[in-house]
Short mmCIF file of C-alpha atoms in Angstrom, two decimals:
data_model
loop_
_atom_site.label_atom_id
_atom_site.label_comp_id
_atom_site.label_asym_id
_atom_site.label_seq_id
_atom_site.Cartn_x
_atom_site.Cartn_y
_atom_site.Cartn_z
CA UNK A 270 120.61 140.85 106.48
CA UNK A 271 120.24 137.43 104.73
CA UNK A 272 117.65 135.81 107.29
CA UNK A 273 115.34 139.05 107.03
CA UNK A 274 115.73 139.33 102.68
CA UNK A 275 114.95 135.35 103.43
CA UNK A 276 111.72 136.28 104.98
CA UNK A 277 110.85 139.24 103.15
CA UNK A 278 111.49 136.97 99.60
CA UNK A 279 109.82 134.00 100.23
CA UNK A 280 106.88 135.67 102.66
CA UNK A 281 105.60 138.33 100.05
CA UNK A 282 106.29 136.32 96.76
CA UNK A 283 105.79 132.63 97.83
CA UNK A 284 102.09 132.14 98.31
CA UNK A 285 101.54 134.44 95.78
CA UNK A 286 104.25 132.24 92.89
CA UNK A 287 102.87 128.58 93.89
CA UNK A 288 99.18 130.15 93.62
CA UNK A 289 99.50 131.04 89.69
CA UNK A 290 98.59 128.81 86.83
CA UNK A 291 101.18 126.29 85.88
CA UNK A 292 102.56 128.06 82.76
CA UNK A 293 103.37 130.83 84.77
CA UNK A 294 104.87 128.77 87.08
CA UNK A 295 107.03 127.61 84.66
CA UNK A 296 108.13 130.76 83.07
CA UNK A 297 109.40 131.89 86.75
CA UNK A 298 111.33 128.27 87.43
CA UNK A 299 112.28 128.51 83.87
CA UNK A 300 113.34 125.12 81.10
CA UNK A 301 112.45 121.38 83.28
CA UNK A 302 115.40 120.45 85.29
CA UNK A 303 116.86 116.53 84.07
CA UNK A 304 119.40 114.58 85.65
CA UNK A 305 120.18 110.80 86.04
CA UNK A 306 116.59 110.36 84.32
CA UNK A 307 114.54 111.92 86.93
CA UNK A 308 112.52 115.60 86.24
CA UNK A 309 112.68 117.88 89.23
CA UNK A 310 109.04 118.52 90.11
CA UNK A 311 108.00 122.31 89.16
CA UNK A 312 107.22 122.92 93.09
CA UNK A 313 111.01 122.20 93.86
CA UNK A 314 112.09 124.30 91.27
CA UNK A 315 109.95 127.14 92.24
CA UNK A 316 111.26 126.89 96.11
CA UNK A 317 115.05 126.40 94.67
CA UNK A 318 114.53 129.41 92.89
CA UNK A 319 113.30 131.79 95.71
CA UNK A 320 116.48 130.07 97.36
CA UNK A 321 118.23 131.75 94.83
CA UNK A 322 117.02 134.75 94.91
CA UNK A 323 117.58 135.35 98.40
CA UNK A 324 121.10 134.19 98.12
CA UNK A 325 121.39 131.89 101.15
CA UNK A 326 122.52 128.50 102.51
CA UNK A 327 122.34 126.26 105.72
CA UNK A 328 125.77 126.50 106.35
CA UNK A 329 126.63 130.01 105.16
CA UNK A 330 126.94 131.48 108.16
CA UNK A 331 127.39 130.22 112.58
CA UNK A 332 125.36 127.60 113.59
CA UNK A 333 122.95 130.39 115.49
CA UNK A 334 122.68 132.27 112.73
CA UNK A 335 121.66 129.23 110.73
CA UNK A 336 119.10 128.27 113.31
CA UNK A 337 117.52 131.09 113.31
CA UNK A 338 117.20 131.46 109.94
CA UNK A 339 115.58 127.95 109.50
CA UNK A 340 112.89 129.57 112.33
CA UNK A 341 112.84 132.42 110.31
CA UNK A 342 111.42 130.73 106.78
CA UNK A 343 109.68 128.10 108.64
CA UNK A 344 106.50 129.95 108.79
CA UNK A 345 106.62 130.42 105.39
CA UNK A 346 106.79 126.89 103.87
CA UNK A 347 105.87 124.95 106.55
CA UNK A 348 102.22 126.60 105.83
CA UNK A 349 99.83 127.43 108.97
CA UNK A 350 99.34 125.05 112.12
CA UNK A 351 97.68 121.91 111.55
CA UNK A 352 94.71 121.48 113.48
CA UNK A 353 92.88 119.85 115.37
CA UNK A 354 96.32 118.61 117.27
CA UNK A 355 96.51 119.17 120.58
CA UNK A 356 99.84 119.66 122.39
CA UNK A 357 102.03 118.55 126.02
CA UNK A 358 105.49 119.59 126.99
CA UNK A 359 107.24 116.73 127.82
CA UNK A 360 110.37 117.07 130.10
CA UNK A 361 112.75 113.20 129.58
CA UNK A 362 114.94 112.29 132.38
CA UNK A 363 118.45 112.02 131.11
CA UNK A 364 121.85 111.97 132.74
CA UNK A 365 122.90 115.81 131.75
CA UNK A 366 119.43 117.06 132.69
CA UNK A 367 115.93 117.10 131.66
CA UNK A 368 115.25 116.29 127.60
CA UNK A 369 112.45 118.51 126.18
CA UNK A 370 109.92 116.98 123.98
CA UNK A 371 105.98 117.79 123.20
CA UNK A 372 103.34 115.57 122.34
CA UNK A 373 101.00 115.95 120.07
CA UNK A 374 97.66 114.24 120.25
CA UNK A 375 95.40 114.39 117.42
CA UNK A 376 91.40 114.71 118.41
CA UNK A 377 89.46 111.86 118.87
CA UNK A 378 92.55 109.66 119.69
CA UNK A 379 91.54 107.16 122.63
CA UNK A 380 93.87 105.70 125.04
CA UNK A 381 96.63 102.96 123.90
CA UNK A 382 96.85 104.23 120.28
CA UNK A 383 99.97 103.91 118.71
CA UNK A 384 102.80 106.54 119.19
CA UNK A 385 105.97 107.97 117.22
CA UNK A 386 109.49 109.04 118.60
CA UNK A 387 110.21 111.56 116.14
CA UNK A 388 113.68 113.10 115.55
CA UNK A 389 113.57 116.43 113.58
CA UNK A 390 116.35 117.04 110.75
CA UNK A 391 118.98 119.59 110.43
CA UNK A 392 122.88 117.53 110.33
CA UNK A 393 122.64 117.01 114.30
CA UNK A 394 123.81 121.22 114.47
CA UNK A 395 120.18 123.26 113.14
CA UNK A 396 116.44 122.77 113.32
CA UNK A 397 114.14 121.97 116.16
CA UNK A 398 110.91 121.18 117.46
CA UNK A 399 110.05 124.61 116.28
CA UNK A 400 111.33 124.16 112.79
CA UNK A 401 109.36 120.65 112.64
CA UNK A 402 105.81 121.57 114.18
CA UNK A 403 104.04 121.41 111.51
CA UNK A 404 105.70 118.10 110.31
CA UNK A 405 105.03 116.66 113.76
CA UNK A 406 101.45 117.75 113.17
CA UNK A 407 101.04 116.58 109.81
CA UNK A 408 101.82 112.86 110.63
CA UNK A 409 99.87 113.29 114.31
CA UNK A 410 96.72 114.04 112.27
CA UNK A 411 97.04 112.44 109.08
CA UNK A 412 98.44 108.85 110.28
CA UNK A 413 96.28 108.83 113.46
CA UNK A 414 99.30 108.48 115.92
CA UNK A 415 100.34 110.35 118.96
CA UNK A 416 103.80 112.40 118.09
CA UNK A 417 106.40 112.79 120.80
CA UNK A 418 109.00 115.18 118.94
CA UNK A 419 112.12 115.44 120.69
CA UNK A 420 114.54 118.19 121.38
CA UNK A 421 118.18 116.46 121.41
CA UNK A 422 120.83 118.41 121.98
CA UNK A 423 122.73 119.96 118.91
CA UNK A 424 125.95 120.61 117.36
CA UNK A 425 128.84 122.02 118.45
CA UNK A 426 127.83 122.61 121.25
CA UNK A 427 126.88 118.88 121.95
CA UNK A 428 129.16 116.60 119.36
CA UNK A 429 128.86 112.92 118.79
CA UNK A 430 127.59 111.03 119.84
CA UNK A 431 125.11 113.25 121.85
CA UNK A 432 122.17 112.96 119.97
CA UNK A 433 122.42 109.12 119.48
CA UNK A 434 122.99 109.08 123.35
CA UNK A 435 119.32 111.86 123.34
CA UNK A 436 117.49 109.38 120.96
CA UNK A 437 117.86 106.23 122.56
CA UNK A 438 117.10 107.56 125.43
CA UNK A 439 113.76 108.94 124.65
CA UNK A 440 112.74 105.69 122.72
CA UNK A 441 113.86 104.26 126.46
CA UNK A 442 111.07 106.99 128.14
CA UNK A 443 108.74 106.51 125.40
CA UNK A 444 108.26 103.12 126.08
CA UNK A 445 108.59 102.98 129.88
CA UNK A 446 106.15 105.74 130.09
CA UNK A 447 103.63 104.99 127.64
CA UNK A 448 100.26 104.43 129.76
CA UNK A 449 101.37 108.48 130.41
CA UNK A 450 101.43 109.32 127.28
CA UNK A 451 98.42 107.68 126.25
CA UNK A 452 100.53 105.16 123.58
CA UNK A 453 100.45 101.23 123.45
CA UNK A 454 104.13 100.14 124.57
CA UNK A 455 103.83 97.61 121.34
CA UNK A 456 103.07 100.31 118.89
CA UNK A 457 106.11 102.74 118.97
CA UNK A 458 107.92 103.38 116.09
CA UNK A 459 110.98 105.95 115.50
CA UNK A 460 111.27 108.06 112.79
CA UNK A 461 112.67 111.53 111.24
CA UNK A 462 114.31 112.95 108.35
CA UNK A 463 117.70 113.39 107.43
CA UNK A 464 119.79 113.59 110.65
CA UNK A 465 116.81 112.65 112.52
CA UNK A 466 116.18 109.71 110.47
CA UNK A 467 120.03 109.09 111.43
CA UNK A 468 118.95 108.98 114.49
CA UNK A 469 116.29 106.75 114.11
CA UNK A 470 118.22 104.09 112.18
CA UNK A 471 120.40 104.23 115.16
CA UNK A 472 117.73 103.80 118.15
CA UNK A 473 116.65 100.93 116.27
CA UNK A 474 119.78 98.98 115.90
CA UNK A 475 120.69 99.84 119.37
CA UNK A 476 117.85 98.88 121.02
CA UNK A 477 117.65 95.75 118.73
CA UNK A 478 121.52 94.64 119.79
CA UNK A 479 120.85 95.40 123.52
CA UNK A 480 117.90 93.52 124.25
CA UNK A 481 114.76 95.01 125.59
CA UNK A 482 112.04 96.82 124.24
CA UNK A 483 112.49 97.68 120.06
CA UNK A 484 111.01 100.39 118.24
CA UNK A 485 107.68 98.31 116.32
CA UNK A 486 108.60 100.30 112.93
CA UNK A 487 111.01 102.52 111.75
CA UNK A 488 110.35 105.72 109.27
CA UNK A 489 113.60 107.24 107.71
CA UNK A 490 112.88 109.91 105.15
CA UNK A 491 115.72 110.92 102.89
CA UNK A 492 118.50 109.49 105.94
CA UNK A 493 121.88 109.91 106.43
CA UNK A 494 123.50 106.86 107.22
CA UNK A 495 127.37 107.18 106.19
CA UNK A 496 129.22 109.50 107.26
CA UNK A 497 132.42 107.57 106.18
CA UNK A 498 132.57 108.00 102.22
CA UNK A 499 130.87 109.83 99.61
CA UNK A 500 128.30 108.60 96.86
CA UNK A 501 127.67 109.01 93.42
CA UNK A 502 124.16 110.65 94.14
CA UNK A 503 126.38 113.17 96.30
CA UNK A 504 128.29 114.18 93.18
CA UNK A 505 125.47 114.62 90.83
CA UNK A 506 123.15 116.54 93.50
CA UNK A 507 126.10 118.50 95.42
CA UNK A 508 124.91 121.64 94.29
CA UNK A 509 121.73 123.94 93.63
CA UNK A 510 119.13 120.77 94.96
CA UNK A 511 118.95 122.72 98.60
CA UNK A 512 121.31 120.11 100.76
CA UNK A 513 124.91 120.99 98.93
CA UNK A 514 128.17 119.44 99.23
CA UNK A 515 129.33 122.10 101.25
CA UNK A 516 126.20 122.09 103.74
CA UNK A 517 127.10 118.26 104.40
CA UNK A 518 130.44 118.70 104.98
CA UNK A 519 129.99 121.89 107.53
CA UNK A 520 127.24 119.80 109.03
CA UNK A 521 129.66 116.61 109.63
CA UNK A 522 132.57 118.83 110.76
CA UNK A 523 130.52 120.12 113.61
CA UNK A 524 128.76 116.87 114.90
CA UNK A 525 131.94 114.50 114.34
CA UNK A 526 135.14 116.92 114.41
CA UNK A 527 138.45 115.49 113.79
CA UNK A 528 139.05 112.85 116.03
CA UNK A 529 135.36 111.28 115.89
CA UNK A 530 135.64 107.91 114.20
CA UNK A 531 132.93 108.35 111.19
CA UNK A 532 132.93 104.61 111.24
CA UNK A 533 131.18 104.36 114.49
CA UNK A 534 127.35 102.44 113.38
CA UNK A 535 126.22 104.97 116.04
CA UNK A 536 127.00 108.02 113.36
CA UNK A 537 126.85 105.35 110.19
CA UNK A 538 124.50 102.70 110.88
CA UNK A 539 125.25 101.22 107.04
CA UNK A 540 128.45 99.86 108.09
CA UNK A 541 126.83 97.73 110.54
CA UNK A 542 127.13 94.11 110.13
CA UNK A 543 124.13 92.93 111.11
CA UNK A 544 120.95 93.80 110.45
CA UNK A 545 118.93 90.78 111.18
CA UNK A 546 115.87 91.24 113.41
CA UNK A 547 115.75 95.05 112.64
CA UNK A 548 111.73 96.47 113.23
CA UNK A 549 110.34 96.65 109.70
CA UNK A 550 110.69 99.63 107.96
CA UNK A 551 109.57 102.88 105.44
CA UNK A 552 112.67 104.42 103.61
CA UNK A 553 111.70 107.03 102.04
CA UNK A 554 114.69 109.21 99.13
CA UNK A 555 114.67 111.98 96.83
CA UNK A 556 115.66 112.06 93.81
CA UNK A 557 117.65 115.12 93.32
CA UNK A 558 119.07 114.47 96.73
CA UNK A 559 122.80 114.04 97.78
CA UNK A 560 121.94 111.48 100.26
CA UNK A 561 119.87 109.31 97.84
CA UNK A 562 122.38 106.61 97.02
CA UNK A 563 122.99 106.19 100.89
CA UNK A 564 119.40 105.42 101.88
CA UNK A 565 118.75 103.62 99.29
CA UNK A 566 121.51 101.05 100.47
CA UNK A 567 120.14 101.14 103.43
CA UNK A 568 117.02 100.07 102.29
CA UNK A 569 118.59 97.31 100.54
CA UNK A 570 120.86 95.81 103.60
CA UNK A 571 117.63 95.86 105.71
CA UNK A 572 115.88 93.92 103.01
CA UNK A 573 118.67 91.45 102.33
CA UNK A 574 118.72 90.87 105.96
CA UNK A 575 115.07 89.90 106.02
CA UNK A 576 113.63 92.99 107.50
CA UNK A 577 110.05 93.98 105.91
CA UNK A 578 111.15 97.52 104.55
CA UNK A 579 109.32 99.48 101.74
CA UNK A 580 111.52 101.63 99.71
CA UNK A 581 110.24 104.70 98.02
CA UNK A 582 112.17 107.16 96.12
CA UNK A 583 110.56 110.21 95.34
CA UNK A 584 112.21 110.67 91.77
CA UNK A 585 111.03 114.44 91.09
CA UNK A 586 111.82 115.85 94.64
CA UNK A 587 114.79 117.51 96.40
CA UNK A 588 115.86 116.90 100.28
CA UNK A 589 113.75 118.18 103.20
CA UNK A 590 110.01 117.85 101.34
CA UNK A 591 108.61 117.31 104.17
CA UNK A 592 109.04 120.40 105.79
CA UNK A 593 107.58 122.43 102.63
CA UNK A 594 104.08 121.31 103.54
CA UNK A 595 102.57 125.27 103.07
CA UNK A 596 103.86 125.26 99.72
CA UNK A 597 103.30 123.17 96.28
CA UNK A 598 100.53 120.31 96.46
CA UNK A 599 103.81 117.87 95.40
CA UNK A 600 105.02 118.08 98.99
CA UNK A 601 102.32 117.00 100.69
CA UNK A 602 101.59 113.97 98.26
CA UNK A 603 105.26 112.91 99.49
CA UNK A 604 104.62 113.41 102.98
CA UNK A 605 101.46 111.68 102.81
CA UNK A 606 102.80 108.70 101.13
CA UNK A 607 104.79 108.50 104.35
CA UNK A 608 102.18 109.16 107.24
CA UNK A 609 100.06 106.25 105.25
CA UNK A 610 103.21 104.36 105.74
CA UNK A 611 103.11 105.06 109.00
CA UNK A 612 99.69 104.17 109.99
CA UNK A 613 100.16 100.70 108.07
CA UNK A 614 103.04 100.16 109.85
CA UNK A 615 101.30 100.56 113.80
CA UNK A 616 98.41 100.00 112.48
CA UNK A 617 97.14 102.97 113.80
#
């Protein structure tokens, strides 16, 4: 009953809320939203309140009822497919079987252009491919890379430190593979957002500390990268910003279950000690986030280490803005902050 008054809510009255003048806008989100000095952009409060209204969360109900729910909105405020982007299934080799992935290949795109790993989000248990095509389209077209989106296997079905194990591997096919998939071996970056920007963090450091081929840039958007202790940004933001408290702590409980050593760099890549000789990187936060504080350490640690990072906190915006790209213009200036990133960082 929630996924389909989810649907019914946000497919009827979204396009129709974010398409009215501003001061109606307003009047629906109601007074400006301030916290820690930061105003939540009008386009967050308008999604937050159809979130409302429909009375859901992430973690409200079994991890395959909250998948299919994401599905279910996805539609909806992802916006329509981004073309022209062409797409290839990709099966990875890996030990417990055959790794989905798809490629996508904006037009015009010669041979030995530059190519990113990307890890959708969703705390290692939700989202996939699916929920992140038009993400995986957005930076395809708009930074001029090829996108090889991977499916790694989920929570809790799959706990840590299963997707780490999914992630470096595909970085590992990415890069042994690339004349196939059309990419320049010494233009691959990782990348993703939230979990999947976990997961990025992670491929990087790996790769780094085992010798090898490295990732040539790194693009974390709003990452989690402790799961060992909580943050002040986590208290202010726990609840009503879209990620709560209690959606991080179902997430975590499913992906490292008692037992799982939330120390590990492979699930919190801050605690690492080392960070020299990291690829360089884009860190991208949100302001009304609770995972702000984290990233933004991260962001520091990288730089004090000597890495090339660019930081960028998005002070008006709430967690997952880059998968809102069919609604609110103040999305899409976010994300394409990013996929400029991106391109500067292959040079694409």
């Amino acid at each position: 009953m929630a996924t389909s008054l989810l649907s019914r809510v946000e497919a009827v009255a979204a396009p129709f809320i974010f398409g009215l003048p501003e001061p109606a806008r307003r009047l629906i989100a109601g007074r400006p939203v301030r916290l820690d000095g930061q105003e939540l952009a009008l386009d967050a409060q308008l999604l937050l309140r159809l979130q409302q209204v429909a009375r859901v969360s992430m973690s409200s109900d079994t991890p395959e009822k909250a998948r299919q729910r994401i599905l279910d909105s996805g539609p909806v405020v992802s916006g329509a497919p981004i073309e022209p982007v062409r797409t290839r299934e990709i099966a990875i080799p890996a030990e417990h079987g055959p790794l989905p992935a798809t490629l996508y290949e904006p037009a015009g795109l010669p041979p030995d252009s530059a190519l990113l790993v990307f890890f959708h989000g969703g705390g290692w248990v939700i989202g996939s491919r699916a929920s992140h095509d038009n993400t995986a389209r957005y930076f395809a077209k708009h930074s001029g890379v090829r996108v090889l989106s991977v499916e790694y296997r989920l929570a809790p079905e799959h706990p840590f430190p299963a997707a780490t194990e999914d992630a470096v591997a595909a970085f590992g096919y990415a890069h042994a593979k690339a004349a196939d998939l059309g990419a320049d071996p010494e233009r691959i970056a990782v990348g993703g957002d939230s979990a999947g920007g976990n997961l990025a963090a992670v491929t990087a450091q790996v790769t780094t500390r085992r010798g090898g081929p490295v990732p040539a840039f790194q693009m974390l958007l709003y990452p989690g990268v402790d799961a060992s202790r909580r943050r002040r940004s986590r208290e202010l933001f726990g609840s009503g910003f879209f990620l709560t408290d209690a959606d991080m702590t179902w997430f975590l409980d499913h992906y490292a279950p008692s037992g799982v050593d939330r120390t590990d760099t492979r699930l919190s890549p801050l605690l690492a000690e080392d960070f020299t000789g990291l690829p360089p990187a884009y860190v991208a936060t949100a302001g009304f986030d609770p995972l702000r504080d984290e990233g933004e350490e991260y962001a520091t640690k990288l730089r004090a280490a000597g890495v090339p990072v660019t930081l960028s906190r998005q002070p008006d915006l709430i967690h997952g803005y880059v998968n809102f790209l069919g609604i609110g213009r103040r999305f899409r200036e976010a994300t394409s902050e990013a996929a400029g990133a991106l391109r500067v960082g292959l040079r694409a």
